[in-house]
Amino acid sequence: MVSQRRRFAAGAALVCVAALVSSILAGCSFVSEPPEPLVREAAKVASDLRKQPGVASARSDVSEGSWRHPHQRFVSLGVTLRDAGGLAGPATKAATTVDGATFAQATDVTLDVIVPGGPGLAPVSIEDSRGHRDGAGLPAAVAAADALRRLPTVAGATLSWSTASVRMAAVTAAGPTPLADTAASLRGLDGFGTGRLSAVEVDWPLGGSERSAAVEVAAEVPLDPLIATLEELSRRPDVSRIAYREQRSEDRPHLDIETGRPEAVADLLAAVVDPAADRLELPRTAFVVHAAAADRSVTGFVGLPLGAATPEPDWRAVDDPPLPAEEAAGIRSDYEAGIRAFLMETAVLGKRAGGPPPDADPTTCATADDGSVHCDLLLPLWHEPGATEEYVEARYASITAAWRRAGLSPSERALGTEIWTPGAGYSGPPGIELARLRGTTDGIRIDVSSSNVR
């Protein structure tokens, strides 16, 4: 016989399932609605934006984070300008208005400025994010957009907080050297290769709705031989997609091609001449060529036989070449001496006033594989005669106060460890990248690391 408690549990489970199904069918969501004050504030800012000269329309939207981050709230504001002439003035005024709003409950605030095209000017879209500014903000994006929209090879430009892209003009795309022409016009811009124009993605259709190319053009890559090869591939009907990325923050440029003939295209790429890579001046481009179904793929490096080992250099070696061994050893020696002195001063602060001086050198140091210097110091405060919790806390406060005066500040705390890093007013020994401070059963342990020296 089924107990009354079990029947109740089963009935409750069925009720919960029914409620869940009903909520799904009704379009309900477990994510809460955005707070009304935030929605009203965003709507008020959008209303103010509509009243500004040169603004054709403005909108606002407030959205919640995903179910994983239900407490995140994002404010999105959009402005469309009336004509192509007013870019800097109206866009800057709109950004100033948005910056003047508090949006205290928002995780991030973005502003999209859409500028229509005009005679000799392509339409542009600019995104400014309050949470992802690089120090230059909207004025740098406006200047970059104004330069891009004036290029005859460009039909449209988009700048977000992290990327810049252009849509190739139809007359350029129909020409014999579309990518070479667009790359030349981009590289002819003042300041290209830096800031918002460090690299620009060039997009153009290859014919048909499912064939496209997106090539990121930077100051150094891709080189002319690879550009010519990509143009050749763009004209082949068996190639449906071309994607090239500079990947400066990673190891090397990367090329992804979708084609019905992976082996033939891979052979073509392996035969491309790459003089800068041959001279070890730039990293070779890695490629993967695959069929649409992804059942066949070939990987390799441009200009090398298929199956070749990973070549040198990578971007890190190009941008930050290793120092001569003697020079690197000298810098590491200076770093170690500075860190030892820093820790000796810390050891003094960790001693009882009027107590015995610290050991001549209580520090141990080592050099890591990446060329950084790591030194550590243990202050066995709990083993000192008459040590109390108040005494240890006082020594800790004395150490951290001195660190703050030197320009260090706590940047992270986890599992009983504080991580301190140099700030703008840092006046301590050169080379210190971070210092870790944590309490132990013996007292206080301090680890200090320098920046890498290769």
CSV table of C-alpha atoms in Angstrom, one decimal:
chain,number,residue,atom,x,y,z
A,1,MET,CA,0.0,0.0,0.0
A,2,VAL,CA,1.4,3.4,-1.0
A,3,SER,CA,1.8,5.7,2.0
A,4,GLN,CA,0.1,9.1,2.1
A,5,ARG,CA,3.4,10.9,2.3
A,6,ARG,CA,4.6,9.2,-1.0
A,7,ARG,CA,1.3,9.9,-2.7
A,8,PHE,CA,1.7,13.6,-1.7
A,9,ALA,CA,5.3,13.7,-3.0
A,10,ALA,CA,4.3,12.2,-6.3
A,11,GLY,CA,1.4,14.6,-6.6
A,12,ALA,CA,3.6,17.6,-5.8
A,13,ALA,CA,6.1,16.5,-8.4
A,14,LEU,CA,3.4,16.3,-11.1
A,15,VAL,CA,2.1,19.8,-10.1
A,16,CYS,CA,5.7,21.2,-10.5
A,17,VAL,CA,6.1,19.6,-13.9
A,18,ALA,CA,2.8,20.9,-15.0
A,19,ALA,CA,3.6,24.4,-13.8
A,20,LEU,CA,7.0,24.3,-15.6
A,21,VAL,CA,5.3,23.1,-18.9
A,22,SER,CA,2.7,25.8,-18.5
A,23,SER,CA,5.3,28.5,-18.0
A,24,ILE,CA,7.1,27.4,-21.2
A,25,LEU,CA,3.9,27.3,-23.3
A,26,ALA,CA,3.0,30.7,-22.0
A,27,GLY,CA,6.3,32.1,-22.9
A,28,CYS,CA,7.4,32.7,-19.3
A,29,SER,CA,11.0,33.2,-18.3
A,30,PHE,CA,12.9,32.5,-15.1
A,31,VAL,CA,15.0,35.6,-15.9
A,32,SER,CA,13.5,38.7,-14.1
A,33,GLU,CA,12.5,41.8,-15.8
A,34,PRO,CA,15.0,44.8,-15.9
A,35,PRO,CA,14.4,47.2,-13.0
A,36,GLU,CA,11.9,49.9,-13.9
A,37,PRO,CA,14.0,52.8,-12.8
A,38,LEU,CA,16.8,51.7,-15.2
A,39,VAL,CA,14.3,51.3,-18.0
A,40,ARG,CA,12.9,54.8,-17.4
A,41,GLU,CA,16.4,56.4,-17.2
A,42,ALA,CA,17.3,54.8,-20.5
A,43,ALA,CA,14.1,56.0,-22.1
A,44,LYS,CA,14.7,59.5,-20.8
A,45,VAL,CA,18.2,59.6,-22.3
A,46,ALA,CA,16.9,58.4,-25.6
A,47,SER,CA,14.3,61.2,-25.5
A,48,ASP,CA,17.0,63.7,-24.8
A,49,LEU,CA,19.0,62.4,-27.7
A,50,ARG,CA,16.1,62.8,-30.2
A,51,LYS,CA,16.0,66.5,-29.4
A,52,GLN,CA,19.6,67.1,-30.3
A,53,PRO,CA,20.5,68.8,-33.6
A,54,GLY,CA,21.4,66.4,-36.4
A,55,VAL,CA,19.7,63.4,-34.8
A,56,ALA,CA,17.0,61.7,-36.9
A,57,SER,CA,16.0,59.0,-34.3
A,58,ALA,CA,17.1,57.4,-31.1
A,59,ARG,CA,16.2,54.3,-29.3
A,60,SER,CA,16.8,52.6,-25.9
A,61,ASP,CA,16.8,49.0,-24.7
A,62,VAL,CA,17.5,47.4,-21.3
A,63,SER,CA,18.2,43.7,-21.2
A,64,GLU,CA,19.0,41.2,-18.5
A,65,GLY,CA,22.0,38.8,-18.4
A,66,SER,CA,21.7,35.1,-19.2
A,67,TRP,CA,20.3,32.6,-16.7
A,68,ARG,CA,23.9,32.1,-15.6
A,69,HIS,CA,24.3,35.8,-14.8
A,70,PRO,CA,20.8,36.9,-13.9
A,71,HIS,CA,21.9,40.0,-12.1
A,72,GLN,CA,23.7,41.6,-15.0
A,73,ARG,CA,21.9,44.4,-16.8
A,74,PHE,CA,22.8,46.0,-20.1
A,75,VAL,CA,21.7,49.3,-21.5
A,76,SER,CA,21.8,49.8,-25.2
A,77,LEU,CA,21.2,53.2,-26.8
A,78,GLY,CA,21.1,53.9,-30.5
A,79,VAL,CA,21.3,57.1,-32.5
A,80,THR,CA,20.8,57.6,-36.2
A,81,LEU,CA,22.0,60.9,-37.6
A,82,ARG,CA,20.1,62.9,-40.2
A,83,ASP,CA,22.8,63.1,-42.9
A,84,ALA,CA,26.4,62.2,-43.6
A,85,GLY,CA,27.8,65.7,-43.0
A,86,GLY,CA,27.5,65.7,-39.2
A,87,LEU,CA,29.7,63.0,-37.8
A,88,ALA,CA,32.0,64.4,-35.2
A,89,GLY,CA,29.7,67.0,-33.7
A,90,PRO,CA,26.4,65.1,-33.3
A,91,ALA,CA,28.2,61.8,-32.4
A,92,THR,CA,30.3,63.4,-29.7
A,93,LYS,CA,27.4,65.3,-28.3
A,94,ALA,CA,25.4,62.1,-28.1
A,95,ALA,CA,28.2,60.3,-26.3
A,96,THR,CA,28.5,63.2,-23.8
A,97,THR,CA,24.8,62.9,-23.1
A,98,VAL,CA,25.0,59.2,-22.5
A,99,ASP,CA,28.1,59.6,-20.3
A,100,GLY,CA,26.2,62.2,-18.2
A,101,ALA,CA,23.6,59.6,-17.2
A,102,THR,CA,24.3,57.5,-14.1
A,103,PHE,CA,22.9,54.1,-15.0
A,104,ALA,CA,23.9,53.0,-11.6
A,105,GLN,CA,22.2,49.6,-11.9
A,106,ALA,CA,23.8,48.8,-15.3
A,107,THR,CA,26.6,46.3,-15.9
A,108,ASP,CA,27.5,48.0,-19.2
A,109,VAL,CA,26.2,50.8,-21.4
A,110,THR,CA,26.7,50.9,-25.2
A,111,LEU,CA,25.9,53.6,-27.7
A,112,ASP,CA,25.5,52.9,-31.4
A,113,VAL,CA,25.8,55.8,-33.7
A,114,ILE,CA,24.6,55.2,-37.3
A,115,VAL,CA,25.7,57.8,-39.9
A,116,PRO,CA,24.1,57.6,-43.4
A,117,GLY,CA,26.2,57.8,-46.5
A,118,GLY,CA,26.5,60.8,-48.8
A,119,PRO,CA,28.3,61.9,-52.0
A,120,GLY,CA,31.8,60.4,-51.6
A,121,LEU,CA,31.0,59.2,-48.1
A,122,ALA,CA,30.1,55.6,-47.2
A,123,PRO,CA,27.6,55.0,-44.3
A,124,VAL,CA,29.2,54.1,-41.0
A,125,SER,CA,28.2,52.5,-37.7
A,126,ILE,CA,30.2,53.3,-34.5
A,127,GLU,CA,29.8,51.4,-31.2
A,128,ASP,CA,31.0,52.9,-27.9
A,129,SER,CA,31.0,50.8,-24.8
A,130,ARG,CA,31.4,52.3,-21.3
A,131,GLY,CA,32.9,49.0,-20.1
A,132,HIS,CA,35.4,48.5,-22.9
A,133,ARG,CA,37.1,51.8,-23.5
A,134,ASP,CA,40.8,51.8,-24.4
A,135,GLY,CA,41.5,55.3,-23.1
A,136,ALA,CA,40.7,57.0,-26.5
A,137,GLY,CA,37.0,56.4,-26.4
A,138,LEU,CA,34.6,57.7,-29.0
A,139,PRO,CA,36.7,60.5,-30.5
A,140,ALA,CA,39.3,58.0,-31.8
A,141,ALA,CA,36.5,55.8,-33.3
A,142,VAL,CA,34.9,58.8,-35.0
A,143,ALA,CA,38.2,59.9,-36.5
A,144,ALA,CA,38.8,56.3,-37.8
A,145,ALA,CA,35.3,56.1,-39.2
A,146,ASP,CA,35.6,59.4,-40.9
A,147,ALA,CA,38.8,58.2,-42.6
A,148,LEU,CA,37.4,54.9,-43.7
A,149,ARG,CA,34.1,56.3,-45.1
A,150,ARG,CA,36.1,58.5,-47.5
A,151,LEU,CA,37.9,55.7,-49.3
A,152,PRO,CA,36.6,54.9,-52.8
A,153,THR,CA,37.1,51.2,-52.2
A,154,VAL,CA,34.7,51.2,-49.2
A,155,ALA,CA,30.9,50.9,-49.3
A,156,GLY,CA,30.3,50.9,-45.6
A,157,ALA,CA,32.3,50.8,-42.3
A,158,THR,CA,31.6,49.4,-38.8
A,159,LEU,CA,33.7,50.2,-35.7
A,160,SER,CA,33.0,48.4,-32.4
A,161,TRP,CA,35.0,48.8,-29.2
A,162,SER,CA,37.3,45.9,-30.4
A,163,THR,CA,37.2,45.7,-34.2
A,164,ALA,CA,37.0,47.7,-37.4
A,165,SER,CA,35.5,46.3,-40.6
A,166,VAL,CA,34.6,47.7,-44.1
A,167,ARG,CA,32.4,46.4,-46.8
A,168,MET,CA,34.1,46.5,-50.2
A,169,ALA,CA,32.6,48.8,-52.8
A,170,ALA,CA,30.9,46.9,-55.6
A,171,VAL,CA,33.0,48.5,-58.3
A,172,THR,CA,36.1,47.4,-56.5
A,173,ALA,CA,34.9,43.9,-55.9
A,174,ALA,CA,34.2,43.6,-59.7
A,175,GLY,CA,37.8,44.7,-60.6
A,176,PRO,CA,40.8,42.4,-61.3
A,177,THR,CA,42.5,43.1,-58.0
A,178,PRO,CA,39.8,43.9,-55.4
A,179,LEU,CA,41.7,42.9,-52.2
A,180,ALA,CA,45.0,44.5,-53.4
A,181,ASP,CA,43.3,47.8,-54.2
A,182,THR,CA,41.4,47.9,-50.9
A,183,ALA,CA,44.5,46.9,-48.9
A,184,ALA,CA,46.5,49.7,-50.6
A,185,SER,CA,43.9,52.3,-49.8
A,186,LEU,CA,43.7,51.2,-46.2
A,187,ARG,CA,47.5,51.2,-45.8
A,188,GLY,CA,47.6,54.7,-47.3
A,189,LEU,CA,45.6,56.2,-44.4
A,190,ASP,CA,47.5,58.3,-41.8
A,191,GLY,CA,47.9,56.3,-38.7
A,192,PHE,CA,46.9,52.9,-40.2
A,193,GLY,CA,48.4,50.1,-38.2
A,194,THR,CA,47.8,51.8,-34.8
A,195,GLY,CA,44.9,52.5,-32.5
A,196,ARG,CA,41.4,51.9,-33.9
A,197,LEU,CA,43.1,51.3,-37.3
A,198,SER,CA,45.6,48.7,-36.1
A,199,ALA,CA,43.8,46.2,-38.4
A,200,VAL,CA,40.7,46.4,-40.6
A,201,GLU,CA,38.6,43.5,-41.8
A,202,VAL,CA,37.6,43.7,-45.4
A,203,ASP,CA,34.4,41.9,-46.3
A,204,TRP,CA,33.1,41.2,-49.8
A,205,PRO,CA,30.8,38.7,-51.5
A,206,LEU,CA,32.2,36.0,-53.8
A,207,GLY,CA,28.9,35.6,-55.8
A,208,GLY,CA,25.8,34.0,-54.4
A,209,SER,CA,24.4,34.3,-50.9
A,210,GLU,CA,26.5,31.5,-49.4
A,211,ARG,CA,30.0,32.6,-50.7
A,212,SER,CA,31.9,35.3,-48.9
A,213,ALA,CA,35.4,36.5,-48.0
A,214,ALA,CA,36.6,38.3,-44.8
A,215,VAL,CA,40.3,39.3,-44.8
A,216,GLU,CA,41.9,41.2,-41.9
A,217,VAL,CA,44.3,43.8,-43.4
A,218,ALA,CA,47.1,45.0,-41.1
A,219,ALA,CA,50.2,47.1,-41.8
A,220,GLU,CA,52.4,44.1,-42.3
A,221,VAL,CA,50.1,41.2,-43.3
A,222,PRO,CA,48.9,39.8,-45.5
A,223,LEU,CA,51.8,40.2,-48.0
A,224,ASP,CA,51.3,40.8,-51.7
A,225,PRO,CA,51.9,37.2,-52.8
A,226,LEU,CA,49.3,35.9,-50.4
A,227,ILE,CA,46.8,38.7,-51.4
A,228,ALA,CA,47.2,37.7,-55.0
A,229,THR,CA,46.5,34.0,-54.1
A,230,LEU,CA,43.4,35.0,-52.1
A,231,GLU,CA,42.1,36.9,-55.1
A,232,GLU,CA,42.7,33.9,-57.3
A,233,LEU,CA,40.8,31.7,-54.9
A,234,SER,CA,38.0,34.2,-54.6
A,235,ARG,CA,37.3,33.7,-58.3
A,236,ARG,CA,37.2,29.9,-58.1
A,237,PRO,CA,33.6,28.5,-58.0
A,238,ASP,CA,34.7,25.6,-55.7
A,239,VAL,CA,35.7,28.1,-52.9
A,240,SER,CA,32.8,29.1,-50.8
A,241,ARG,CA,34.5,31.0,-47.9
A,242,ILE,CA,37.7,32.7,-47.1
A,243,ALA,CA,38.6,34.0,-43.7
A,244,TYR,CA,42.0,35.5,-42.8
A,245,ARG,CA,43.0,36.9,-39.3
A,246,GLU,CA,46.1,38.7,-38.3
A,247,GLN,CA,45.8,37.2,-34.7
A,248,ARG,CA,48.5,39.6,-33.3
A,249,SER,CA,47.6,38.7,-29.8
A,250,GLU,CA,48.1,35.0,-30.5
A,251,ASP,CA,50.9,33.0,-32.2
A,252,ARG,CA,50.6,33.8,-36.0
A,253,PRO,CA,48.1,34.8,-38.8
A,254,HIS,CA,45.5,32.2,-39.6
A,255,LEU,CA,43.7,31.4,-42.9
A,256,ASP,CA,40.5,29.3,-43.1
A,257,ILE,CA,39.2,28.3,-46.5
A,258,GLU,CA,36.1,26.2,-47.3
A,259,THR,CA,36.2,24.5,-50.7
A,260,GLY,CA,35.2,21.4,-52.5
A,261,ARG,CA,38.8,20.7,-53.3
A,262,PRO,CA,40.8,20.9,-50.1
A,263,GLU,CA,43.9,19.1,-51.3
A,264,ALA,CA,44.3,21.2,-54.4
A,265,VAL,CA,43.9,24.5,-52.5
A,266,ALA,CA,46.3,23.3,-49.8
A,267,ASP,CA,48.9,22.6,-52.5
A,268,LEU,CA,48.4,26.1,-53.9
A,269,LEU,CA,49.0,27.7,-50.5
A,270,ALA,CA,52.1,25.6,-49.8
A,271,ALA,CA,53.6,27.0,-53.0
A,272,VAL,CA,53.0,30.7,-52.2
A,273,VAL,CA,56.2,32.7,-51.8
A,274,ASP,CA,56.5,34.3,-48.4
A,275,PRO,CA,59.8,36.3,-48.4
A,276,ALA,CA,59.3,38.0,-45.0
A,277,ALA,CA,58.8,34.6,-43.4
A,278,ASP,CA,61.8,33.2,-45.3
A,279,ARG,CA,63.9,36.0,-43.7
A,280,LEU,CA,62.4,35.2,-40.3
A,281,GLU,CA,61.0,38.8,-40.1
A,282,LEU,CA,57.3,37.8,-39.8
A,283,PRO,CA,55.5,34.7,-38.7
A,284,ARG,CA,54.2,32.3,-41.4
A,285,THR,CA,50.4,32.1,-41.9
A,286,ALA,CA,48.9,28.8,-40.6
A,287,PHE,CA,46.0,27.5,-42.8
A,288,VAL,CA,43.2,25.0,-42.6
A,289,VAL,CA,41.5,24.1,-45.9
A,290,HIS,CA,38.3,22.0,-45.5
A,291,ALA,CA,35.2,20.8,-47.3
A,292,ALA,CA,31.8,22.3,-46.4
A,293,ALA,CA,30.8,19.0,-44.6
A,294,ALA,CA,34.1,19.2,-42.6
A,295,ASP,CA,34.8,15.6,-43.5
A,296,ARG,CA,38.0,16.5,-45.3
A,297,SER,CA,40.6,19.0,-44.1
A,298,VAL,CA,44.3,19.8,-44.7
A,299,THR,CA,46.4,22.0,-42.5
A,300,GLY,CA,49.8,23.6,-43.1
A,301,PHE,CA,51.7,26.8,-43.4
A,302,VAL,CA,51.8,29.2,-46.3
A,303,GLY,CA,55.0,28.7,-48.3
A,304,LEU,CA,56.0,25.4,-46.7
A,305,PRO,CA,55.6,21.8,-47.8
A,306,LEU,CA,52.6,20.0,-46.3
A,307,GLY,CA,53.5,18.3,-43.1
A,308,ALA,CA,56.3,20.8,-42.2
A,309,ALA,CA,56.9,21.4,-38.5
A,310,THR,CA,55.7,24.6,-36.8
A,311,PRO,CA,58.1,27.3,-38.0
A,312,GLU,CA,59.7,30.2,-36.2
A,313,PRO,CA,59.1,33.1,-35.5
A,314,ASP,CA,55.7,33.7,-34.0
A,315,TRP,CA,54.2,37.1,-33.2
A,316,ARG,CA,55.8,37.2,-29.7
A,317,ALA,CA,59.3,36.7,-31.1
A,318,VAL,CA,58.6,39.5,-33.7
A,319,ASP,CA,57.1,42.0,-31.4
A,320,ASP,CA,59.3,41.3,-28.4
A,321,PRO,CA,62.5,39.7,-29.7
A,322,PRO,CA,64.7,38.0,-27.1
A,323,LEU,CA,67.5,40.1,-25.7
A,324,PRO,CA,71.2,39.0,-26.0
A,325,ALA,CA,71.8,36.5,-23.2
A,326,GLU,CA,74.3,38.8,-21.4
A,327,GLU,CA,71.9,41.8,-21.4
A,328,ALA,CA,69.0,39.7,-20.2
A,329,ALA,CA,71.1,38.2,-17.4
A,330,GLY,CA,72.1,41.7,-16.3
A,331,ILE,CA,68.5,42.9,-16.2
A,332,ARG,CA,67.4,39.9,-14.2
A,333,SER,CA,70.3,40.5,-11.8
A,334,ASP,CA,69.1,44.1,-11.2
A,335,TYR,CA,65.6,42.9,-10.8
A,336,GLU,CA,66.6,40.3,-8.2
A,337,ALA,CA,68.7,42.9,-6.3
A,338,GLY,CA,65.8,45.3,-6.2
A,339,ILE,CA,63.3,42.7,-5.0
A,340,ARG,CA,65.7,41.5,-2.3
A,341,ALA,CA,66.1,45.0,-1.0
A,342,PHE,CA,62.3,45.5,-1.1
A,343,LEU,CA,61.8,42.3,0.9
A,344,MET,CA,64.5,43.2,3.4
A,345,GLU,CA,62.6,46.5,4.0
A,346,THR,CA,59.4,44.4,4.4
A,347,ALA,CA,61.2,42.1,6.8
A,348,VAL,CA,62.2,45.0,9.0
A,349,LEU,CA,58.6,46.2,9.1
A,350,GLY,CA,57.6,42.7,10.1
A,351,LYS,CA,59.9,42.7,13.2
A,352,ARG,CA,58.9,43.8,16.6
A,353,ALA,CA,59.9,47.4,17.4
A,354,GLY,CA,63.2,47.2,19.3
A,355,GLY,CA,63.6,43.5,18.5
A,356,PRO,CA,66.5,41.8,16.9
A,357,PRO,CA,67.2,42.7,13.3
A,358,PRO,CA,66.2,40.3,10.5
A,359,ASP,CA,68.5,37.8,9.0
A,360,ALA,CA,71.1,39.3,6.6
A,361,ASP,CA,69.1,37.9,3.7
A,362,PRO,CA,65.9,36.0,4.6
A,363,THR,CA,64.9,35.8,0.9
A,364,THR,CA,65.1,33.0,-1.6
A,365,CYS,CA,65.0,33.8,-5.3
A,366,ALA,CA,64.8,31.7,-8.5
A,367,THR,CA,64.5,32.4,-12.3
A,368,ALA,CA,61.5,30.9,-14.0
A,369,ASP,CA,61.5,29.4,-17.6
A,370,ASP,CA,59.9,32.6,-18.9
A,371,GLY,CA,62.8,34.7,-17.6
A,372,SER,CA,60.9,36.3,-14.7
A,373,VAL,CA,62.5,36.5,-11.2
A,374,HIS,CA,60.6,35.1,-8.2
A,375,CYS,CA,61.6,35.7,-4.6
A,376,ASP,CA,59.8,34.7,-1.4
A,377,LEU,CA,60.1,35.7,2.2
A,378,LEU,CA,58.6,34.1,5.3
A,379,LEU,CA,58.0,36.1,8.4
A,380,PRO,CA,57.5,33.6,11.3
A,381,LEU,CA,55.6,36.0,13.4
A,382,TRP,CA,53.7,33.4,15.4
A,383,HIS,CA,57.0,31.9,16.6
A,384,GLU,CA,58.2,35.1,18.2
A,385,PRO,CA,58.0,35.3,22.0
A,386,GLY,CA,54.7,36.7,23.2
A,387,ALA,CA,53.1,36.9,19.7
A,388,THR,CA,49.4,37.6,19.7
A,389,GLU,CA,46.8,38.1,17.0
A,390,GLU,CA,46.9,41.8,17.6
A,391,TYR,CA,50.7,41.8,17.1
A,392,VAL,CA,50.5,39.9,13.8
A,393,GLU,CA,47.7,42.2,12.5
A,394,ALA,CA,49.8,45.3,13.5
A,395,ARG,CA,52.8,44.0,11.6
A,396,TYR,CA,50.6,43.2,8.6
A,397,ALA,CA,49.1,46.7,8.7
A,398,SER,CA,52.6,48.2,8.9
A,399,ILE,CA,53.7,46.2,5.8
A,400,THR,CA,50.7,47.1,3.7
A,401,ALA,CA,50.9,50.8,4.6
A,402,ALA,CA,54.5,50.9,3.4
A,403,TRP,CA,53.5,49.1,0.2
A,404,ARG,CA,50.7,51.7,-0.4
A,405,ARG,CA,53.2,54.5,0.1
A,406,ALA,CA,55.4,52.9,-2.6
A,407,GLY,CA,52.5,52.9,-5.1
A,408,LEU,CA,51.4,49.2,-4.7
A,409,SER,CA,47.7,48.5,-4.4
A,410,PRO,CA,45.7,45.3,-3.9
A,411,SER,CA,44.2,44.1,-7.1
A,412,GLU,CA,42.8,40.7,-6.2
A,413,ARG,CA,42.1,38.6,-3.2
A,414,ALA,CA,41.4,34.8,-3.2
A,415,LEU,CA,41.8,31.9,-0.8
A,416,GLY,CA,43.5,33.9,1.8
A,417,THR,CA,46.0,35.5,-0.6
A,418,GLU,CA,46.2,39.2,-1.6
A,419,ILE,CA,47.8,40.2,-4.9
A,420,TRP,CA,49.3,43.6,-5.0
A,421,THR,CA,50.4,45.3,-8.2
A,422,PRO,CA,52.2,48.6,-9.1
A,423,GLY,CA,50.0,51.6,-9.9
A,424,ALA,CA,50.6,54.9,-11.7
A,425,GLY,CA,52.5,56.4,-8.8
A,426,TYR,CA,54.7,53.4,-8.1
A,427,SER,CA,58.1,54.3,-6.7
A,428,GLY,CA,59.5,50.9,-5.7
A,429,PRO,CA,62.3,48.8,-7.3
A,430,PRO,CA,62.0,48.4,-11.1
A,431,GLY,CA,60.7,45.2,-12.5
A,432,ILE,CA,58.2,44.2,-9.8
A,433,GLU,CA,55.1,42.9,-11.5
A,434,LEU,CA,53.1,41.6,-8.6
A,435,ALA,CA,53.5,40.7,-4.9
A,436,ARG,CA,51.4,38.0,-3.1
A,437,LEU,CA,50.8,38.3,0.6
A,438,ARG,CA,49.1,35.6,2.6
A,439,GLY,CA,48.8,34.4,6.2
A,440,THR,CA,50.1,31.0,7.2
A,441,THR,CA,50.3,29.0,10.4
A,442,ASP,CA,53.8,30.4,10.9
A,443,GLY,CA,53.1,34.1,10.2
A,444,ILE,CA,53.1,35.9,6.8
A,445,ARG,CA,54.5,34.7,3.5
A,446,ILE,CA,55.4,37.1,0.7
A,447,ASP,CA,56.1,36.2,-2.9
A,448,VAL,CA,57.3,38.8,-5.4
A,449,SER,CA,57.6,38.3,-9.1
A,450,SER,CA,59.2,40.4,-11.8
A,451,SER,CA,58.2,41.0,-15.4
A,452,ASN,CA,59.6,38.5,-18.0
A,453,VAL,CA,63.1,39.0,-19.3
A,454,ARG,CA,63.9,36.9,-22.3
